[in-house]
Amino acid sequence: MTALATIELATTRLEQFYRQMFLIRAFEERVLELFSEGQLFGTTHAYIGQEANAVGVLSHLGPEDIVFSNHRCHGHYLAYSDDVEGLLAEIMGREIGMCGGKGGSQHIFAGNFYTNGVLGGIVPCATGIALAEKYKASRAKVAVFIGDGSLGEGTIYETFNLAALWSIPILFVIENNFYAQSTPQRLQLSGQIAARPQAFDIETVHCRPDSVEEVYAVAGDAWATIEEQGKPFCLVLDTYRFCPHSKGDDYRDVAEIEAWRSRDPLRRLANQIDIDTRLRIEEQAHLRIAQAVSTAQAAAFAGARAISW
Ligand SMILES: Cc1ncc(C[n+]2csc(CCOP(=O)(O)OP(=O)(O)O)c2C)c(N)n1
Ligand SMILES: [Mg+2]
């Protein structure tokens, strides 16, 4: 486990992080409410508790950079795009969603952002795109987010092998929240997570950040190493989701959830922000989400119309 350096960031940067993290948290809480009200279809996986990872890693990227996510993708998408309106309408199956309401919660394609609900399946896709970007000498950064429970998928190791062998510049971010659905890690994963990419000679940092500043710093070092060496890099971030896996399927120990909640990176950051600014940020986020819900509710459901991007 790598010890994390303490860094100091400008107030404006911290406020920006708070704006993003609070928006994700409030968005996800509203999505879960909409689900229980019967306003959503299929399933949905909230990112509550893990916001610092998306914001800390993706704040280094611009729209030209490329992000691959997974079934738990809302937070990554919002950190990358800030597209509350498009995502909410998409999750609600409306035509005005950024995928015409046909991708739903898990299958998003918008600009340079892609997700797929098939665990592990995005990892070779992301790495193939990173290889293409290498050939084009575009210098675009490419990130792929993987859950710890996806590490049983063999395609991930085939991909690690080729990424290392062909020096493909990509950041693998393993969000280690210690569960795959309701299965605890100790029942399904042998050995150390970091040893897996390391077995393919992929430089790996495994850490347990308490704050978005720490994630931002460790991700900044990772991006700099990728840029400098033109090779893959793996970041393993210990983290925790405070919500159930999808809607109500939670069998975890309440004391364990509370212990992680007491180190909530969002609360920690809130205490660093001036109270008036904080309240303004929170009010704006709630307002924006409420408006996005009303707009989506008034919009037509996705139909048989062909989608053109
Ligand atoms: C190939 C495949 N197998 C099973 C599933 C069902 N499934 C969805 S999420 C999940 C657990 C994923 O755990 P992890 O990768 O740790 O991500 P987390 O949910 O913890 O963010 C499973 C088994 C799936 N989507 N795809
Ligand atoms: Mg997990």
Short mmCIF file of C-alpha atoms and ligand atoms in Angstrom, two decimals:
data_model
loop_
_atom_site.label_atom_id
_atom_site.label_comp_id
_atom_site.label_asym_id
_atom_site.label_seq_id
_atom_site.Cartn_x
_atom_site.Cartn_y
_atom_site.Cartn_z
CA MET A 1 0.00 0.00 0.00
CA THR A 2 1.45 3.36 -1.04
CA ALA A 3 1.45 6.20 1.52
CA LEU A 4 -0.19 9.34 0.18
CA ALA A 5 1.38 12.77 0.09
CA THR A 6 -0.50 15.73 1.55
CA ILE A 7 -1.01 18.50 -0.96
CA GLU A 8 -2.56 21.92 -0.72
CA LEU A 9 -4.86 23.14 -3.43
CA ALA A 10 -6.27 26.61 -4.12
CA THR A 11 -9.71 27.39 -2.65
CA THR A 12 -11.21 27.73 -6.12
CA ARG A 13 -10.04 24.22 -6.98
CA LEU A 14 -11.54 22.80 -3.76
CA GLU A 15 -14.82 24.57 -4.44
CA GLN A 16 -14.87 23.14 -7.94
CA PHE A 17 -14.27 19.65 -6.52
CA TYR A 18 -17.06 20.19 -4.01
CA ARG A 19 -19.42 21.40 -6.74
CA GLN A 20 -18.74 18.23 -8.75
CA MET A 21 -18.81 15.77 -5.86
CA PHE A 22 -21.93 17.24 -4.31
CA LEU A 23 -23.67 17.24 -7.68
CA ILE A 24 -22.90 13.54 -8.15
CA ARG A 25 -24.07 12.69 -4.62
CA ALA A 26 -27.33 14.65 -4.93
CA PHE A 27 -27.92 13.29 -8.43
CA GLU A 28 -27.54 9.71 -7.28
CA GLU A 29 -29.76 10.22 -4.24
CA ARG A 30 -32.46 11.61 -6.54
CA VAL A 31 -32.03 8.71 -8.97
CA LEU A 32 -32.59 6.21 -6.16
CA GLU A 33 -35.74 8.10 -5.13
CA LEU A 34 -36.99 8.10 -8.72
CA PHE A 35 -36.36 4.38 -8.81
CA SER A 36 -38.44 3.72 -5.72
CA GLU A 37 -41.18 5.93 -7.15
CA GLY A 38 -41.29 3.58 -10.15
CA GLN A 39 -40.11 6.25 -12.58
CA LEU A 40 -37.11 4.33 -13.95
CA PHE A 41 -36.75 1.15 -15.97
CA GLY A 42 -34.37 -1.78 -15.58
CA THR A 43 -31.81 -1.29 -12.86
CA THR A 44 -29.41 1.39 -11.69
CA HIS A 45 -26.14 1.43 -9.75
CA ALA A 46 -25.39 4.51 -7.67
CA TYR A 47 -21.90 5.90 -7.00
CA ILE A 48 -22.62 7.34 -3.54
CA GLY A 49 -19.40 7.35 -1.49
CA GLN A 50 -17.01 6.93 -4.41
CA GLU A 51 -17.31 10.45 -5.89
CA ALA A 52 -13.74 11.48 -5.00
CA ASN A 53 -12.34 8.84 -7.37
CA ALA A 54 -14.13 10.09 -10.48
CA VAL A 55 -13.49 13.74 -9.68
CA GLY A 56 -9.86 13.29 -8.63
CA VAL A 57 -8.90 11.16 -11.64
CA LEU A 58 -10.93 12.91 -14.33
CA SER A 59 -10.21 16.51 -13.32
CA HIS A 60 -6.91 16.05 -15.15
CA LEU A 61 -8.74 15.41 -18.44
CA GLY A 62 -10.31 17.55 -21.14
CA PRO A 63 -13.04 16.73 -23.70
CA GLU A 64 -10.45 15.41 -26.15
CA ASP A 65 -9.47 12.71 -23.65
CA ILE A 66 -11.25 9.36 -23.54
CA VAL A 67 -13.02 7.64 -20.66
CA PHE A 68 -14.43 4.13 -20.38
CA SER A 69 -16.66 3.26 -17.47
CA ASN A 70 -18.80 0.37 -16.33
CA HIS A 71 -22.20 -0.43 -14.83
CA ARG A 72 -21.59 2.16 -12.06
CA CYS A 73 -21.02 4.99 -14.49
CA HIS A 74 -23.13 8.02 -13.50
CA GLY A 75 -20.43 9.60 -11.34
CA HIS A 76 -17.73 9.12 -13.96
CA TYR A 77 -19.94 10.63 -16.65
CA LEU A 78 -20.89 13.66 -14.55
CA ALA A 79 -17.29 14.28 -13.46
CA TYR A 80 -16.24 14.18 -17.09
CA SER A 81 -19.10 16.00 -18.79
CA ASP A 82 -21.27 17.79 -16.20
CA ASP A 83 -24.23 16.73 -18.37
CA VAL A 84 -26.86 16.35 -15.63
CA GLU A 85 -29.74 17.00 -18.01
CA GLY A 86 -28.68 14.48 -20.68
CA LEU A 87 -27.92 11.75 -18.15
CA LEU A 88 -31.11 12.11 -16.13
CA ALA A 89 -33.27 12.03 -19.26
CA GLU A 90 -31.28 9.03 -20.48
CA ILE A 91 -31.80 7.11 -17.24
CA MET A 92 -35.50 8.00 -17.43
CA GLY A 93 -35.66 6.53 -20.95
CA ARG A 94 -36.50 9.81 -22.67
CA GLU A 95 -35.76 10.82 -26.25
CA ILE A 96 -33.83 13.88 -25.05
CA GLY A 97 -31.30 11.68 -23.21
CA MET A 98 -27.81 11.83 -24.68
CA CYS A 99 -28.31 8.36 -26.20
CA GLY A 100 -31.91 9.01 -27.19
CA GLY A 101 -33.10 7.21 -24.04
CA LYS A 102 -31.97 3.83 -25.36
CA GLY A 103 -28.74 3.38 -23.40
CA GLY A 104 -30.37 3.81 -20.01
CA SER A 105 -28.30 3.79 -16.84
CA GLN A 106 -25.46 1.52 -17.95
CA HIS A 107 -24.85 1.85 -21.68
CA ILE A 108 -23.73 5.33 -22.49
CA PHE A 109 -21.91 6.75 -25.45
CA ALA A 110 -21.44 10.49 -25.57
CA GLY A 111 -18.48 12.26 -27.15
CA ASN A 112 -15.40 10.46 -25.87
CA PHE A 113 -17.19 8.69 -23.02
CA TYR A 114 -18.25 5.05 -23.25
CA THR A 115 -19.75 2.55 -20.84
CA ASN A 116 -20.86 -1.04 -20.92
CA GLY A 117 -22.59 -3.16 -18.29
CA VAL A 118 -20.70 -6.33 -19.24
CA LEU A 119 -18.06 -6.60 -16.52
CA GLY A 120 -14.54 -6.51 -17.88
CA GLY A 121 -15.79 -6.10 -21.45
CA ILE A 122 -14.82 -2.45 -21.62
CA VAL A 123 -11.19 -3.10 -20.70
CA PRO A 124 -10.02 -4.48 -24.09
CA CYS A 125 -12.17 -1.89 -25.88
CA ALA A 126 -10.55 0.96 -23.95
CA THR A 127 -7.09 -0.47 -24.53
CA GLY A 128 -7.76 -0.88 -28.25
CA ILE A 129 -8.80 2.77 -28.44
CA ALA A 130 -5.66 3.76 -26.52
CA LEU A 131 -3.60 1.80 -29.05
CA ALA A 132 -5.35 3.62 -31.90
CA GLU A 133 -4.60 6.95 -30.22
CA LYS A 134 -0.98 5.91 -29.89
CA TYR A 135 -0.81 5.20 -33.65
CA LYS A 136 -2.42 8.57 -34.35
CA ALA A 137 0.06 10.23 -31.95
CA SER A 138 -2.91 12.18 -30.61
CA ARG A 139 -1.59 12.32 -27.03
CA ALA A 140 -5.17 11.86 -25.81
CA LYS A 141 -5.32 10.45 -22.30
CA VAL A 142 -7.35 7.25 -21.94
CA ALA A 143 -8.80 5.99 -18.65
CA VAL A 144 -10.80 2.88 -17.88
CA PHE A 145 -12.57 2.29 -14.56
CA ILE A 146 -12.80 -1.31 -13.33
CA GLY A 147 -14.47 -2.68 -10.20
CA ASP A 148 -12.60 -5.11 -7.91
CA GLY A 149 -15.32 -7.71 -8.48
CA SER A 150 -14.63 -7.65 -12.22
CA LEU A 151 -11.12 -8.99 -11.71
CA GLY A 152 -12.37 -12.54 -12.25
CA GLU A 153 -12.85 -11.76 -15.93
CA GLY A 154 -10.02 -13.30 -17.96
CA THR A 155 -10.19 -10.69 -20.69
CA ILE A 156 -8.70 -8.18 -18.24
CA TYR A 157 -5.48 -10.23 -18.01
CA GLU A 158 -5.24 -10.72 -21.78
CA THR A 159 -5.54 -6.95 -21.99
CA PHE A 160 -2.93 -6.28 -19.30
CA ASN A 161 -0.58 -8.54 -21.22
CA LEU A 162 -0.97 -6.72 -24.54
CA ALA A 163 -1.07 -3.27 -22.95
CA ALA A 164 2.31 -3.94 -21.35
CA LEU A 165 3.80 -5.80 -24.32
CA TRP A 166 2.84 -3.09 -26.80
CA SER A 167 3.46 -0.14 -24.44
CA ILE A 168 -0.06 1.18 -24.70
CA PRO A 169 -0.52 4.40 -22.72
CA ILE A 170 -3.65 3.89 -20.65
CA LEU A 171 -4.69 4.37 -17.05
CA PHE A 172 -6.45 1.38 -15.48
CA VAL A 173 -8.32 2.60 -12.41
CA ILE A 174 -9.43 -0.22 -10.15
CA GLU A 175 -12.04 1.06 -7.72
CA ASN A 176 -11.66 -1.38 -4.88
CA ASN A 177 -14.90 -1.14 -2.88
CA PHE A 178 -14.45 -4.66 -1.48
CA TYR A 179 -17.68 -6.08 -2.91
CA ALA A 180 -18.97 -7.61 -6.12
CA GLN A 181 -22.69 -7.09 -5.84
CA SER A 182 -23.25 -8.66 -2.38
CA THR A 183 -20.22 -10.96 -2.38
CA PRO A 184 -17.41 -9.77 -0.08
CA GLN A 185 -13.96 -9.72 -1.60
CA ARG A 186 -12.55 -12.29 0.84
CA LEU A 187 -14.89 -14.90 -0.69
CA GLN A 188 -13.94 -14.31 -4.30
CA LEU A 189 -10.48 -12.82 -4.71
CA SER A 190 -7.17 -14.49 -3.96
CA GLY A 191 -3.88 -12.67 -3.39
CA GLN A 192 -3.24 -8.94 -3.69
CA ILE A 193 -5.00 -6.86 -6.35
CA ALA A 194 -1.87 -4.84 -7.17
CA ALA A 195 0.10 -8.03 -7.82
CA ARG A 196 -2.11 -8.78 -10.82
CA PRO A 197 -1.16 -5.83 -13.08
CA GLN A 198 2.35 -5.97 -11.63
CA ALA A 199 2.65 -9.57 -12.88
CA PHE A 200 2.51 -8.09 -16.39
CA ASP A 201 5.08 -5.39 -15.55
CA ILE A 202 2.48 -2.67 -15.31
CA GLU A 203 3.51 0.04 -12.86
CA THR A 204 0.89 0.04 -10.12
CA VAL A 205 0.05 2.21 -7.12
CA HIS A 206 -2.37 0.89 -4.51
CA CYS A 207 -3.61 3.43 -1.98
CA ARG A 208 -6.47 4.27 0.35
CA PRO A 209 -7.27 7.96 -0.18
CA ASP A 210 -9.32 9.84 2.40
CA SER A 211 -9.87 12.90 0.28
CA VAL A 212 -10.34 14.08 -3.27
CA GLU A 213 -7.10 16.06 -2.98
CA GLU A 214 -5.23 12.79 -2.39
CA VAL A 215 -6.90 11.13 -5.38
CA TYR A 216 -6.14 14.18 -7.51
CA ALA A 217 -2.47 14.10 -6.50
CA VAL A 218 -1.92 10.37 -6.99
CA ALA A 219 -3.79 10.46 -10.31
CA GLY A 220 -1.71 13.46 -11.42
CA ASP A 221 1.46 11.44 -10.81
CA ALA A 222 -0.03 8.50 -12.72
CA TRP A 223 -0.94 10.66 -15.72
CA ALA A 224 2.54 12.23 -15.68
CA THR A 225 4.18 8.78 -15.65
CA ILE A 226 2.04 7.61 -18.56
CA GLU A 227 2.90 10.75 -20.53
CA GLU A 228 6.61 10.40 -19.77
CA GLN A 229 6.96 6.65 -20.36
CA GLY A 230 4.22 5.95 -22.92
CA LYS A 231 3.17 2.82 -21.01
CA PRO A 232 0.12 1.57 -19.11
CA PHE A 233 -0.29 2.42 -15.44
CA CYS A 234 -2.64 0.97 -12.86
CA LEU A 235 -4.12 2.85 -9.93
CA VAL A 236 -5.87 0.79 -7.26
CA LEU A 237 -8.07 3.03 -5.11
CA ASP A 238 -9.56 1.59 -1.93
CA THR A 239 -13.02 3.06 -1.58
CA TYR A 240 -16.54 2.27 -0.37
CA ARG A 241 -20.06 2.72 -1.62
CA PHE A 242 -22.53 3.87 1.03
CA CYS A 243 -25.55 2.77 -1.00
CA PRO A 244 -26.68 -0.74 -1.91
CA HIS A 245 -25.20 -2.40 -5.00
CA SER A 246 -28.19 -1.39 -7.12
CA LYS A 247 -31.44 -0.57 -5.29
CA GLY A 248 -32.09 -2.49 -2.10
CA ASP A 249 -29.77 -5.49 -2.20
CA ASP A 250 -27.51 -4.80 0.76
CA TYR A 251 -26.30 -7.49 3.16
CA ARG A 252 -23.24 -5.69 4.46
CA ASP A 253 -22.50 -5.17 8.13
CA VAL A 254 -24.04 -1.88 9.31
CA ALA A 255 -21.02 -1.15 11.53
CA GLU A 256 -18.72 -1.55 8.52
CA ILE A 257 -20.81 0.87 6.46
CA GLU A 258 -20.81 3.39 9.31
CA ALA A 259 -17.04 3.11 9.77
CA TRP A 260 -16.48 4.03 6.12
CA ARG A 261 -19.15 6.72 6.23
CA SER A 262 -17.24 8.44 9.04
CA ARG A 263 -14.40 9.03 6.56
CA ASP A 264 -16.68 10.23 3.75
CA PRO A 265 -14.48 12.36 1.42
CA LEU A 266 -17.45 14.58 0.56
CA ARG A 267 -18.06 15.51 4.23
CA ARG A 268 -14.36 16.06 4.74
CA LEU A 269 -14.28 18.46 1.80
CA ALA A 270 -17.48 20.21 2.95
CA ASN A 271 -15.69 21.16 6.18
CA GLN A 272 -13.00 22.94 4.17
CA ILE A 273 -15.45 25.15 2.26
CA ASP A 274 -16.79 28.43 3.54
CA ILE A 275 -20.39 27.89 4.70
CA ASP A 276 -22.07 30.47 2.42
CA THR A 277 -20.29 29.10 -0.64
CA ARG A 278 -21.15 25.58 0.38
CA LEU A 279 -24.84 26.31 0.79
CA ARG A 280 -24.92 28.12 -2.55
CA ILE A 281 -23.26 25.15 -4.28
CA GLU A 282 -25.70 22.71 -2.67
CA GLU A 283 -28.76 24.81 -3.55
CA GLN A 284 -27.62 25.17 -7.17
CA ALA A 285 -27.09 21.42 -7.48
CA HIS A 286 -30.54 20.59 -6.07
CA LEU A 287 -32.17 23.17 -8.33
CA ARG A 288 -30.41 21.90 -11.41
CA ILE A 289 -31.36 18.31 -10.67
CA ALA A 290 -34.99 19.24 -9.97
CA GLN A 291 -35.19 21.10 -13.28
CA ALA A 292 -33.60 18.17 -15.11
CA VAL A 293 -36.21 15.82 -13.61
CA SER A 294 -39.09 18.11 -14.67
CA THR A 295 -37.70 18.50 -18.17
CA ALA A 296 -37.22 14.74 -18.53
CA GLN A 297 -40.69 14.00 -17.19
CA ALA A 298 -42.20 16.33 -19.78
CA ALA A 299 -40.22 14.76 -22.64
CA ALA A 300 -41.28 11.89 -24.89
CA PHE A 301 -40.18 8.34 -24.12
CA ALA A 302 -37.59 6.78 -26.42
CA GLY A 303 -39.37 5.46 -29.45
CA ALA A 304 -38.48 3.38 -32.45
CA ARG A 305 -36.88 6.40 -34.12
CA ALA A 306 -33.32 5.82 -35.37
CA ILE A 307 -30.69 7.74 -33.40
CA SER A 308 -28.18 9.88 -35.22
CA TRP A 309 -25.11 11.04 -33.35
C1 LIG B 1 -19.91 -10.42 -17.32
C2 LIG B 1 -20.87 -10.03 -16.22
N1 LIG B 1 -21.10 -10.88 -15.20
C3 LIG B 1 -21.95 -10.54 -14.21
C4 LIG B 1 -22.59 -9.32 -14.24
C5 LIG B 1 -23.57 -8.93 -13.11
N2 LIG B 1 -22.97 -7.92 -12.24
C6 LIG B 1 -23.23 -6.61 -12.40
S1 LIG B 1 -22.37 -5.65 -11.34
C7 LIG B 1 -21.64 -7.00 -10.62
C8 LIG B 1 -20.62 -6.81 -9.51
C9 LIG B 1 -19.50 -5.95 -9.95
O1 LIG B 1 -18.62 -5.74 -8.91
P1 LIG B 1 -17.40 -4.74 -9.12
O2 LIG B 1 -16.72 -5.01 -10.40
O3 LIG B 1 -16.58 -4.82 -7.90
O4 LIG B 1 -18.08 -3.30 -9.24
P2 LIG B 1 -18.94 -2.55 -8.15
O5 LIG B 1 -20.36 -2.99 -8.38
O6 LIG B 1 -18.43 -2.94 -6.83
O7 LIG B 1 -18.76 -1.11 -8.45
C10 LIG B 1 -22.06 -8.17 -11.22
C11 LIG B 1 -21.61 -9.52 -10.83
C12 LIG B 1 -22.32 -8.45 -15.32
N3 LIG B 1 -22.87 -7.23 -15.40
N4 LIG B 1 -21.44 -8.82 -16.30
MG MG B 2 -16.63 -3.77 -6.19
#
